[in-house]
Amino acid sequence: EDKVVQSPLSLVVHEGDTVTLNCSYEVTNFRSLLWYKQEKKAPTFLFMLTSSGIEKKSGRLSSILDKKELFSILNITATQTGDSAVYLCAVEEGTYKYIFGTGTRLKVLA
Amino acid sequence: SAVISQKPSRDICQRGTSLTIQCQVDSQVTMMFWYRQQPGQSLTLIATANQGSEATYESGFVIDKFPISRPNLTFSTLTVSNMSPEDSSIYLCSGKRGGSEKLFFGSGTQLSVL
């Protein structure tokens, strides 16, 4: 059965800390892995990864994919209270089928 | 990237009634999908909205309960029919322009059924 597992389920840190969120997957026909930030209702897109070993970076956020070990990490450096959210990992399996993980709930304390 | 306007943003409904959620995309998209996110859970795909034809439903979801329309490449509706408290969820529409494009989401509808 195809599945996406995220860890940890929740995390509480202080402003300025660095966090690493994990996403492992088992899918039959991998096409891409996506990260989203969900603050209220709508997930907002962060990264899409298709190739191993190529880091994608946007400000304090970065992500990398390892297709051999079947996982991805999302790093957030110098965290801010505005980073508090649920971070979702999704894997595109085959054509147009997305499998979502349960998310990591991050809370950043001032 | 494209923007999806979704409405209503939230609603509180009585058991046994129906609610229709609308999504309007600001540009043509190839694929549109409807997801449900129950409290504390991840996203579950309800169906793929097919332009000009019947939607493709995932296991556990049926057309009588969740009728979907997609009359053109920029608009879709999802109706939650004969609602019960178990239907209380966030409902999200999403779109994708092409095979190598990202999946993006509407603003979501928070539904509470009393």
Short mmCIF file of C-alpha atoms in Angstrom, two decimals:
data_model
loop_
_atom_site.label_atom_id
_atom_site.label_comp_id
_atom_site.label_asym_id
_atom_site.label_seq_id
_atom_site.Cartn_x
_atom_site.Cartn_y
_atom_site.Cartn_z
CA GLU A 1 0.00 0.00 0.00
CA ASP A 2 1.33 3.43 -0.94
CA LYS A 3 2.03 5.60 2.08
CA VAL A 4 3.68 8.82 3.22
CA VAL A 5 4.88 9.14 6.81
CA GLN A 6 5.93 12.38 8.43
CA SER A 7 7.86 12.87 11.63
CA PRO A 8 7.73 14.23 14.18
CA LEU A 9 3.96 14.62 14.51
CA SER A 10 4.43 17.81 16.46
CA LEU A 11 7.27 20.04 17.53
CA VAL A 12 7.61 23.04 19.83
CA VAL A 13 10.68 25.26 19.49
CA HIS A 14 11.78 28.76 20.40
CA GLU A 15 12.36 31.58 17.97
CA GLY A 16 15.77 31.34 16.40
CA ASP A 17 15.96 27.55 16.57
CA THR A 18 16.53 25.40 13.48
CA VAL A 19 14.10 22.58 12.77
CA THR A 20 14.21 19.57 10.48
CA LEU A 21 11.01 17.92 9.37
CA ASN A 22 11.05 14.44 7.85
CA CYS A 23 8.97 12.76 5.19
CA SER A 24 9.45 9.14 4.14
CA TYR A 25 7.44 7.41 1.46
CA GLU A 26 6.64 4.13 -0.18
CA VAL A 27 4.93 4.51 -3.52
CA THR A 28 4.79 2.39 -6.61
CA ASN A 29 5.41 5.03 -9.27
CA PHE A 30 7.06 8.14 -7.85
CA ARG A 31 6.80 11.36 -9.85
CA SER A 32 7.44 14.17 -7.39
CA LEU A 33 7.37 15.15 -3.72
CA LEU A 34 5.80 18.39 -2.56
CA TRP A 35 5.89 20.35 0.69
CA TYR A 36 3.08 22.62 1.82
CA LYS A 37 2.51 24.96 4.76
CA GLN A 38 -1.02 24.94 6.20
CA GLU A 39 -1.76 27.75 8.62
CA LYS A 40 -5.55 27.80 8.62
CA LYS A 41 -7.37 25.98 5.85
CA ALA A 42 -5.52 26.28 2.57
CA PRO A 43 -2.16 24.56 2.08
CA THR A 44 0.32 26.92 0.46
CA PHE A 45 3.02 25.53 -1.79
CA LEU A 46 6.62 25.51 -0.61
CA PHE A 47 8.66 23.14 -2.78
CA MET A 48 8.37 20.50 -5.43
CA LEU A 49 11.20 17.98 -5.66
CA THR A 50 11.78 15.51 -8.44
CA SER A 51 15.52 14.83 -8.42
CA SER A 52 17.74 13.40 -5.70
CA GLY A 53 20.39 15.49 -4.03
CA ILE A 54 19.39 18.88 -5.40
CA GLU A 55 18.56 21.28 -2.61
CA LYS A 56 15.77 23.73 -3.14
CA LYS A 57 15.93 26.91 -1.11
CA SER A 58 13.60 29.79 -0.39
CA GLY A 59 14.74 32.24 2.23
CA ARG A 60 15.11 30.38 5.53
CA LEU A 61 13.48 27.22 4.16
CA SER A 62 15.24 24.49 2.25
CA SER A 63 14.43 20.96 1.19
CA ILE A 64 16.16 17.99 -0.34
CA LEU A 65 15.07 14.63 -1.68
CA ASP A 66 16.77 11.23 -1.45
CA LYS A 67 15.15 8.88 -3.95
CA LYS A 68 17.38 5.99 -2.97
CA GLU A 69 16.43 6.07 0.70
CA LEU A 70 12.91 7.31 -0.09
CA PHE A 71 12.74 10.39 2.07
CA SER A 72 12.84 14.14 2.07
CA ILE A 73 13.64 16.73 4.71
CA LEU A 74 12.42 20.28 5.15
CA ASN A 75 14.73 22.59 7.09
CA ILE A 76 13.73 25.88 8.62
CA THR A 77 16.51 28.01 10.06
CA ALA A 78 16.16 30.94 12.44
CA THR A 79 12.53 30.08 13.09
CA GLN A 80 9.98 32.83 13.68
CA THR A 81 6.52 32.73 15.25
CA GLY A 82 5.09 33.12 11.75
CA ASP A 83 6.49 29.71 10.89
CA SER A 84 3.97 28.11 13.25
CA ALA A 85 1.79 25.88 11.06
CA VAL A 86 1.18 22.33 9.95
CA TYR A 87 3.69 21.24 7.31
CA LEU A 88 2.36 18.70 4.85
CA CYS A 89 4.34 16.38 2.62
CA ALA A 90 2.69 14.91 -0.47
CA VAL A 91 3.96 12.43 -3.02
CA GLU A 92 2.65 12.38 -6.56
CA GLU A 93 2.20 8.75 -7.51
CA GLY A 94 1.59 7.96 -11.16
CA THR A 95 -0.42 10.58 -12.99
CA TYR A 96 -2.28 13.12 -10.87
CA LYS A 97 -2.62 11.00 -7.74
CA TYR A 98 -1.30 12.63 -4.58
CA ILE A 99 -0.75 10.86 -1.28
CA PHE A 100 -0.53 13.18 1.71
CA GLY A 101 1.18 12.58 5.02
CA THR A 102 -0.54 13.45 8.26
CA GLY A 103 1.63 16.52 8.71
CA THR A 104 3.99 17.93 11.31
CA ARG A 105 2.50 20.58 13.59
CA LEU A 106 5.17 23.16 14.36
CA LYS A 107 4.76 25.74 17.09
CA VAL A 108 7.38 28.45 17.47
CA LEU A 109 7.41 30.26 20.80
CA ALA A 110 8.50 33.87 21.12
CA SER B 1 0.83 30.62 -10.36
CA ALA B 2 -2.94 30.37 -10.70
CA VAL B 3 -5.31 31.47 -7.96
CA ILE B 4 -8.42 29.56 -6.91
CA SER B 5 -11.26 31.47 -5.27
CA GLN B 6 -13.37 29.18 -3.11
CA LYS B 7 -16.64 29.97 -1.40
CA PRO B 8 -18.16 29.89 1.07
CA SER B 9 -15.23 30.22 3.44
CA ARG B 10 -17.21 28.62 6.23
CA ASP B 11 -20.74 27.54 7.00
CA ILE B 12 -22.73 26.01 9.78
CA CYS B 13 -25.47 23.73 8.50
CA GLN B 14 -28.29 21.64 9.88
CA ARG B 15 -28.37 17.89 9.61
CA GLY B 16 -30.14 16.68 6.48
CA THR B 17 -29.50 19.79 4.39
CA SER B 18 -27.07 20.23 1.48
CA LEU B 19 -24.31 22.73 0.79
CA THR B 20 -22.70 23.61 -2.52
CA ILE B 21 -19.10 24.81 -2.57
CA GLN B 22 -17.81 26.71 -5.59
CA CYS B 23 -14.29 27.12 -6.95
CA GLN B 24 -13.24 29.56 -9.63
CA VAL B 25 -9.73 29.48 -11.09
CA ASP B 26 -8.25 32.59 -12.64
CA SER B 27 -6.81 30.62 -15.57
CA GLN B 28 -7.47 27.32 -17.28
CA VAL B 29 -6.31 24.21 -15.49
CA THR B 30 -6.08 20.69 -16.80
CA MET B 31 -7.10 18.93 -13.62
CA MET B 32 -9.27 19.88 -10.67
CA PHE B 33 -9.66 17.83 -7.51
CA TRP B 34 -11.74 17.93 -4.36
CA TYR B 35 -10.24 16.97 -1.00
CA ARG B 36 -11.63 16.57 2.49
CA GLN B 37 -9.64 17.15 5.67
CA GLN B 38 -11.36 15.89 8.80
CA PRO B 39 -10.28 17.31 12.15
CA GLY B 40 -6.71 16.32 12.98
CA GLN B 41 -6.38 14.30 9.78
CA SER B 42 -4.55 14.72 6.52
CA LEU B 43 -6.08 15.38 3.13
CA THR B 44 -8.23 12.69 1.55
CA LEU B 45 -9.12 12.86 -2.13
CA ILE B 46 -12.88 12.79 -2.75
CA ALA B 47 -12.87 12.92 -6.53
CA THR B 48 -11.33 14.27 -9.69
CA ALA B 49 -13.58 16.81 -11.40
CA ASN B 50 -13.64 16.07 -15.13
CA GLN B 51 -14.53 18.86 -17.53
CA GLY B 52 -17.81 18.14 -19.27
CA SER B 53 -18.26 14.65 -17.86
CA GLU B 54 -18.92 12.79 -14.63
CA ALA B 55 -16.36 13.07 -11.86
CA THR B 56 -14.10 10.17 -10.94
CA TYR B 57 -14.71 9.21 -7.30
CA GLU B 58 -12.29 7.59 -4.89
CA SER B 59 -13.16 4.53 -2.88
CA GLY B 60 -15.60 5.42 -0.11
CA PHE B 61 -17.09 8.43 -1.90
CA VAL B 62 -20.20 8.31 -4.09
CA ILE B 63 -21.86 10.67 -6.50
CA ASP B 64 -25.17 10.73 -4.63
CA LYS B 65 -23.47 12.08 -1.53
CA PHE B 66 -20.91 14.36 -3.23
CA PRO B 67 -22.18 15.43 -6.65
CA ILE B 68 -19.56 17.41 -8.56
CA SER B 69 -19.84 19.59 -11.62
CA ARG B 70 -17.15 21.04 -13.87
CA PRO B 71 -18.77 22.81 -16.80
CA ASN B 72 -15.51 24.36 -18.06
CA LEU B 73 -11.77 24.49 -17.40
CA THR B 74 -11.95 27.20 -14.73
CA PHE B 75 -14.97 26.34 -12.55
CA SER B 76 -16.17 23.46 -10.38
CA THR B 77 -18.69 22.83 -7.64
CA LEU B 78 -18.95 20.19 -4.92
CA THR B 79 -22.22 19.55 -3.14
CA VAL B 80 -22.29 17.83 0.24
CA SER B 81 -25.74 16.24 0.34
CA ASN B 82 -27.95 15.12 3.21
CA MET B 83 -25.33 16.25 5.70
CA SER B 84 -24.60 14.64 9.04
CA PRO B 85 -22.20 15.74 11.79
CA GLU B 86 -19.63 13.30 10.35
CA ASP B 87 -19.38 15.58 7.30
CA SER B 88 -17.92 18.36 9.43
CA SER B 89 -14.57 18.97 7.76
CA ILE B 90 -12.49 21.34 5.73
CA TYR B 91 -13.22 20.92 2.03
CA LEU B 92 -10.53 21.97 -0.43
CA CYS B 93 -10.55 22.28 -4.17
CA SER B 94 -7.25 22.09 -5.99
CA GLY B 95 -5.93 22.42 -9.49
CA LYS B 96 -3.01 21.49 -11.66
CA ARG B 97 -2.18 22.97 -15.03
CA GLY B 98 -0.05 20.25 -16.53
CA GLY B 99 1.90 17.10 -15.86
CA SER B 100 4.99 18.75 -14.42
CA GLU B 101 3.18 21.54 -12.60
CA LYS B 102 2.55 21.81 -8.88
CA LEU B 103 -0.81 21.15 -7.23
CA PHE B 104 -2.30 24.34 -5.79
CA PHE B 105 -5.30 24.86 -3.53
CA GLY B 106 -8.30 27.06 -3.04
CA SER B 107 -8.82 28.89 0.22
CA GLY B 108 -10.90 26.10 1.74
CA THR B 109 -14.39 25.75 3.22
CA GLN B 110 -14.81 25.00 6.91
CA LEU B 111 -18.08 23.09 7.25
CA SER B 112 -19.75 22.39 10.58
CA VAL B 113 -22.89 20.25 10.68
CA LEU B 114 -25.12 20.41 13.75
#
